[in-house]
PDB file of C-alpha atoms in Angstrom:
ATOM      1  CA  MET A   1     106.429 120.287 193.798  1.00 80.00           C
ATOM      2  CA  GLN A   2     105.390 119.019 196.929  1.00 85.00           C
ATOM      3  CA  LYS A   3     108.459 118.720 198.808  1.00 88.00           C
ATOM      4  CA  ARG A   4     109.804 121.796 196.810  1.00 88.00           C
ATOM      5  CA  LYS A   5     106.022 124.180 198.172  1.00 89.00           C
ATOM      6  CA  ALA A   6     106.898 122.372 202.427  1.00 92.00           C
ATOM      7  CA  LEU A   7     110.215 125.051 202.515  1.00 93.00           C
ATOM      8  CA  SER A   8     109.949 127.912 204.042  1.00 92.00           C
ATOM      9  CA  THR A   9     111.438 130.861 201.411  1.00 91.00           C
ATOM     10  CA  ASP A  10     114.481 130.487 204.135  1.00 94.00           C
ATOM     11  CA  GLU A  11     114.393 126.808 203.332  1.00 95.00           C
ATOM     12  CA  ALA A  12     115.084 127.055 199.652  1.00 94.00           C
ATOM     13  CA  PHE A  13     117.481 130.581 199.737  1.00 94.00           C
ATOM     14  CA  LEU A  14     119.723 128.159 202.506  1.00 97.00           C
ATOM     15  CA  LEU A  15     120.114 125.528 199.655  1.00 97.00           C
ATOM     16  CA  SER A  16     120.079 127.309 196.860  1.00 96.00           C
ATOM     17  CA  GLU A  17     123.235 128.980 198.571  1.00 97.00           C
ATOM     18  CA  LYS A  18     124.607 125.301 199.678  1.00 98.00           C
ATOM     19  CA  ILE A  19     123.624 124.440 195.849  1.00 98.00           C
ATOM     20  CA  PHE A  20     125.957 126.767 194.369  1.00 98.00           C
ATOM     21  CA  GLU A  21     128.784 126.443 196.831  1.00 98.00           C
ATOM     22  CA  ASN A  22     128.982 122.601 195.552  1.00 98.00           C
ATOM     23  CA  PHE A  23     128.569 123.468 191.538  1.00 98.00           C
ATOM     24  CA  LEU A  24     132.004 126.024 192.538  1.00 98.00           C
ATOM     25  CA  GLU A  25     133.516 123.630 194.319  1.00 97.00           C
ATOM     26  CA  TYR A  26     133.096 120.546 191.530  1.00 97.00           C
ATOM     27  CA  PHE A  27     133.011 122.350 188.526  1.00 97.00           C
ATOM     28  CA  ASN A  28     135.146 125.662 189.032  1.00 97.00           C
ATOM     29  CA  PRO A  29     134.667 127.757 185.915  1.00 97.00           C
ATOM     30  CA  LYS A  30     136.900 130.318 185.469  1.00 96.00           C
ATOM     31  CA  GLU A  31     137.599 133.614 183.560  1.00 96.00           C
ATOM     32  CA  ASP A  32     135.738 134.105 179.757  1.00 95.00           C
ATOM     33  CA  GLN A  33     133.800 131.246 179.924  1.00 97.00           C
ATOM     34  CA  THR A  34     130.466 130.586 178.951  1.00 97.00           C
ATOM     35  CA  VAL A  35     127.310 129.874 181.174  1.00 97.00           C
ATOM     36  CA  HIS A  36     123.841 129.466 179.918  1.00 95.00           C
ATOM     37  CA  ILE A  37     121.004 129.988 183.180  1.00 96.00           C
ATOM     38  CA  PHE A  38     117.577 129.961 183.584  1.00 93.00           C
ATOM     39  CA  LEU A  39     116.580 132.847 185.462  1.00 93.00           C
ATOM     40  CA  PRO A  40     113.896 131.249 188.391  1.00 90.00           C
ATOM     41  CA  ILE A  41     110.151 131.734 188.766  1.00 86.00           C
ATOM     42  CA  LEU A  42     110.665 132.093 193.104  1.00 79.00           C
ATOM     43  CA  THR A  43     107.237 131.549 193.526  1.00 83.00           C
ATOM     44  CA  LYS A  44     107.352 127.667 192.314  1.00 87.00           C
ATOM     45  CA  LYS A  45     110.382 128.505 194.582  1.00 90.00           C
ATOM     46  CA  GLU A  46     112.358 127.130 192.079  1.00 92.00           C
ATOM     47  CA  VAL A  47     116.726 127.552 192.871  1.00 95.00           C
ATOM     48  CA  ASP A  48     117.716 130.289 192.814  1.00 95.00           C
ATOM     49  CA  THR A  49     119.803 131.225 190.288  1.00 96.00           C
ATOM     50  CA  GLN A  50     120.593 134.886 190.576  1.00 95.00           C
ATOM     51  CA  ILE A  51     123.063 133.675 193.379  1.00 96.00           C
ATOM     52  CA  PHE A  52     124.687 131.926 190.444  1.00 98.00           C
ATOM     53  CA  ILE A  53     124.902 135.243 187.972  1.00 97.00           C
ATOM     54  CA  ASN A  54     125.701 137.626 190.702  1.00 97.00           C
ATOM     55  CA  TYR A  55     128.833 135.673 190.870  1.00 98.00           C
ATOM     56  CA  PHE A  56     129.479 134.486 187.203  1.00 98.00           C
ATOM     57  CA  PHE A  57     129.805 138.599 186.653  1.00 98.00           C
ATOM     58  CA  LYS A  58     131.345 139.170 188.920  1.00 97.00           C
ATOM     59  CA  HIS A  59     134.112 136.816 187.465  1.00 98.00           C
ATOM     60  CA  ASN A  60     134.086 138.277 184.033  1.00 98.00           C
ATOM     61  CA  ILE A  61     131.913 134.919 183.093  1.00 98.00           C
ATOM     62  CA  ARG A  62     129.250 135.191 180.641  1.00 97.00           C
ATOM     63  CA  VAL A  63     126.077 134.585 181.266  1.00 97.00           C
ATOM     64  CA  PHE A  64     123.147 133.735 178.922  1.00 96.00           C
ATOM     65  CA  VAL A  65     119.891 133.377 179.578  1.00 95.00           C
ATOM     66  CA  PRO A  66     116.696 131.417 178.199  1.00 90.00           C
ATOM     67  CA  LYS A  67     113.394 133.478 176.443  1.00 89.00           C
ATOM     68  CA  VAL A  68     110.882 131.978 174.696  1.00 83.00           C
ATOM     69  CA  VAL A  69     110.250 134.580 171.580  1.00 84.00           C
ATOM     70  CA  GLY A  70     107.177 132.124 170.004  1.00 81.00           C
ATOM     71  CA  ASP A  71     107.628 129.393 170.047  1.00 79.00           C
ATOM     72  CA  GLU A  72     110.891 128.827 170.067  1.00 81.00           C
ATOM     73  CA  LEU A  73     114.036 129.421 172.933  1.00 82.00           C
ATOM     74  CA  VAL A  74     116.174 131.771 172.293  1.00 88.00           C
ATOM     75  CA  ASN A  75     119.552 132.598 174.503  1.00 92.00           C
ATOM     76  CA  ILE A  76     120.478 135.457 174.784  1.00 95.00           C
ATOM     77  CA  GLU A  77     123.959 137.293 176.478  1.00 96.00           C
ATOM     78  CA  ILE A  78     122.848 139.174 179.495  1.00 96.00           C
ATOM     79  CA  PHE A  79     125.593 142.242 181.519  1.00 96.00           C
ATOM     80  CA  GLU A  80     124.434 143.935 184.995  1.00 95.00           C
ATOM     81  CA  ASP A  81     122.462 146.275 183.382  1.00 95.00           C
ATOM     82  CA  SER A  82     120.613 144.349 180.892  1.00 95.00           C
ATOM     83  CA  ALA A  83     117.170 145.191 181.895  1.00 95.00           C
ATOM     84  CA  PHE A  84     114.551 141.995 182.637  1.00 94.00           C
ATOM     85  CA  GLU A  85     110.331 142.487 182.777  1.00 92.00           C
ATOM     86  CA  THR A  86     108.376 139.474 183.643  1.00 89.00           C
ATOM     87  CA  SER A  87     106.515 137.253 181.409  1.00 82.00           C
ATOM     88  CA  GLN A  88     103.541 136.149 181.210  1.00 78.00           C
ATOM     89  CA  TRP A  89     105.135 132.484 183.250  1.00 73.00           C
ATOM     90  CA  GLY A  90     105.798 134.777 186.393  1.00 78.00           C
ATOM     91  CA  ILE A  91     109.543 134.620 184.671  1.00 82.00           C
ATOM     92  CA  SER A  92     111.710 137.779 184.475  1.00 88.00           C
ATOM     93  CA  GLU A  93     113.179 137.998 181.504  1.00 91.00           C
ATOM     94  CA  PRO A  94     115.430 139.962 179.810  1.00 95.00           C
ATOM     95  CA  VAL A  95     113.475 142.568 177.864  1.00 95.00           C
ATOM     96  CA  SER A  96     115.655 142.493 174.566  1.00 92.00           C
ATOM     97  CA  ASN A  97     114.324 139.224 171.714  1.00 90.00           C
ATOM     98  CA  LYS A  98     118.298 139.464 170.753  1.00 89.00           C
ATOM     99  CA  ASP A  99     119.051 135.779 170.014  1.00 86.00           C
ATOM    100  CA  SER A 100     122.837 136.077 170.231  1.00 89.00           C
ATOM    101  CA  GLY A 101     123.224 132.974 168.152  1.00 83.00           C
ATOM    102  CA  ASP A 102     125.436 130.824 170.265  1.00 82.00           C
ATOM    103  CA  ILE A 103     125.072 127.699 170.702  1.00 82.00           C
ATOM    104  CA  SER A 104     128.630 127.022 171.666  1.00 88.00           C
ATOM    105  CA  PHE A 105     128.936 127.106 176.531  1.00 95.00           C
ATOM    106  CA  ASP A 106     131.191 125.457 178.614  1.00 96.00           C
ATOM    107  CA  TYR A 107     127.575 124.460 180.887  1.00 97.00           C
ATOM    108  CA  ILE A 108     123.638 124.433 181.273  1.00 95.00           C
ATOM    109  CA  ILE A 109     122.293 125.819 184.163  1.00 96.00           C
ATOM    110  CA  THR A 110     118.600 123.840 183.585  1.00 92.00           C
ATOM    111  CA  PRO A 111     115.876 123.785 185.984  1.00 88.00           C
ATOM    112  CA  LEU A 112     113.781 120.441 186.529  1.00 88.00           C
ATOM    113  CA  LEU A 113     110.712 119.225 188.747  1.00 86.00           C
ATOM    114  CA  TYR A 114     112.458 116.774 188.592  1.00 85.00           C
ATOM    115  CA  CYS A 115     115.549 114.352 187.569  1.00 87.00           C
ATOM    116  CA  ASP A 116     116.024 110.019 188.103  1.00 87.00           C
ATOM    117  CA  LYS A 117     119.548 108.247 188.978  1.00 86.00           C
ATOM    118  CA  LYS A 118     119.238 108.106 184.734  1.00 86.00           C
ATOM    119  CA  GLY A 119     119.549 111.582 184.113  1.00 86.00           C
ATOM    120  CA  ASN A 120     116.169 111.921 182.947  1.00 82.00           C
ATOM    121  CA  ARG A 121     114.681 114.777 183.568  1.00 83.00           C
ATOM    122  CA  VAL A 122     110.945 115.741 184.060  1.00 77.00           C
ATOM    123  CA  GLY A 123     111.045 119.817 183.732  1.00 75.00           C
ATOM    124  CA  TYR A 124     107.045 121.831 183.283  1.00 69.00           C
ATOM    125  CA  GLY A 125     107.094 119.557 179.692  1.00 61.00           C
ATOM    126  CA  LYS A 126     107.215 122.425 177.184  1.00 65.00           C
ATOM    127  CA  GLY A 127     110.780 120.186 175.402  1.00 65.00           C
ATOM    128  CA  PHE A 128     112.186 123.671 175.366  1.00 73.00           C
ATOM    129  CA  TYR A 129     114.988 122.524 176.620  1.00 76.00           C
ATOM    130  CA  ASP A 130     114.888 118.864 174.743  1.00 72.00           C
ATOM    131  CA  GLY A 131     115.796 120.797 171.513  1.00 78.00           C
ATOM    132  CA  LEU A 132     117.853 123.188 173.669  1.00 83.00           C
ATOM    133  CA  PHE A 133     120.696 120.046 174.707  1.00 84.00           C
ATOM    134  CA  GLN A 134     119.744 118.758 170.942  1.00 82.00           C
ATOM    135  CA  SER A 135     121.621 121.960 169.311  1.00 84.00           C
ATOM    136  CA  ILE A 136     124.274 122.825 171.489  1.00 86.00           C
ATOM    137  CA  SER A 137     127.943 122.233 171.629  1.00 86.00           C
ATOM    138  CA  PRO A 138     128.534 118.124 172.354  1.00 86.00           C
ATOM    139  CA  GLU A 139     130.800 119.408 175.410  1.00 91.00           C
ATOM    140  CA  THR A 140     128.505 121.544 176.974  1.00 93.00           C
ATOM    141  CA  LYS A 141     128.038 120.549 180.599  1.00 96.00           C
ATOM    142  CA  LYS A 142     124.028 119.752 181.092  1.00 94.00           C
ATOM    143  CA  ILE A 143     123.700 120.901 184.582  1.00 96.00           C
ATOM    144  CA  GLY A 144     120.225 119.987 186.555  1.00 95.00           C
ATOM    145  CA  VAL A 145     120.337 121.989 189.870  1.00 96.00           C
ATOM    146  CA  ASN A 146     117.569 120.859 192.288  1.00 95.00           C
ATOM    147  CA  TYR A 147     117.059 120.350 195.984  1.00 94.00           C
ATOM    148  CA  PHE A 148     116.460 117.213 196.124  1.00 90.00           C
ATOM    149  CA  ASP A 149     118.235 113.839 195.185  1.00 88.00           C
ATOM    150  CA  PRO A 150     117.468 111.356 192.151  1.00 87.00           C
ATOM    151  CA  ASP A 151     115.429 108.257 194.076  1.00 73.00           C
ATOM    152  CA  GLU A 152     113.295 106.855 191.056  1.00 71.00           C
ATOM    153  CA  CYS A 153     112.894 106.056 187.632  1.00 69.00           C
ATOM    154  CA  ILE A 154     111.187 107.979 184.909  1.00 63.00           C
ATOM    155  CA  ASP A 155     109.600 105.216 183.089  1.00 66.00           C
ATOM    156  CA  ASP A 156     108.171 107.588 180.689  1.00 63.00           C
ATOM    157  CA  VAL A 157     110.774 109.099 178.723  1.00 65.00           C
ATOM    158  CA  TRP A 158     110.370 110.058 174.866  1.00 61.00           C
ATOM    159  CA  GLU A 159     112.167 109.533 172.672  1.00 62.00           C
ATOM    160  CA  ASN A 160     113.283 113.040 172.465  1.00 63.00           C
ATOM    161  CA  ASP A 161     114.957 113.791 176.055  1.00 71.00           C
ATOM    162  CA  VAL A 162     117.890 114.052 176.425  1.00 81.00           C
ATOM    163  CA  PRO A 163     119.368 113.264 179.859  1.00 86.00           C
ATOM    164  CA  LEU A 164     121.007 115.985 181.860  1.00 92.00           C
ATOM    165  CA  ASP A 165     125.030 114.915 182.247  1.00 94.00           C
ATOM    166  CA  TYR A 166     125.528 116.422 185.585  1.00 96.00           C
ATOM    167  CA  LEU A 167     122.806 116.474 189.238  1.00 96.00           C
ATOM    168  CA  VAL A 168     123.760 119.767 191.353  1.00 97.00           C
ATOM    169  CA  THR A 169     122.046 119.367 195.044  1.00 96.00           C
ATOM    170  CA  SER A 170     122.108 121.142 198.142  1.00 95.00           C
ATOM    171  CA  THR A 171     124.965 117.390 199.297  1.00 96.00           C
ATOM    172  CA  GLU A 172     126.912 116.740 196.633  1.00 95.00           C
ATOM    173  CA  VAL A 173     127.388 116.381 192.144  1.00 96.00           C
ATOM    174  CA  LEU A 174     126.228 113.692 189.923  1.00 94.00           C
ATOM    175  CA  SER A 175     127.896 112.772 187.002  1.00 94.00           C
ATOM    176  CA  PHE A 176     125.105 110.096 184.681  1.00 92.00           C
ATOM    177  CA  LEU A 177     128.667 110.217 182.518  1.00 85.00           C
ATOM    178  CA  SER A 178     129.593 106.993 184.320  1.00 67.00           C
ATOM    179  CA  GLY A 179     127.234 106.712 186.489  1.00 47.00           C
ATOM    180  CA  PHE A 180     127.621 108.687 190.206  1.00 46.00           C
ATOM    181  CA  GLU A 181     130.541 109.190 191.118  1.00 43.00           C
TER     182      GLU A 181
END
């Protein structure tokens, strides 16, 4: 969190662009695919996923975002003309609460504070993404995006934690499916 806070707004945006470019080059998403992607909390300098979303809309890739409704994370399909509001956590969210019911995505792009070399991620501690990962199609690629490479191992992995399949940084794409690529 401290390393992220130390980035200037310009640095964070440039790193976000590099992460996006690495994602495109490695995964090459296609028309009619589906992507579940978080909307960033820019005040916390999360990776700016609006770059991804703009590309997806332009290339006819369906976009779904998470929204917390009550104690549940629902998947809402968004469109270029979708209306948004700011949640109590400072997250831009769709006004709609209508869960799409979709659980089969080609990609889930997830936020994280940190990820270790085994794909274990540290989020904000609510467990929403672990629940989502357990409910989706096993073919869905679970992708974390982060400015920084993994370093230390996470030693307090909870039994219900679901590791990522990939981590995209500004310098590389790491696969946890068969070790580092």
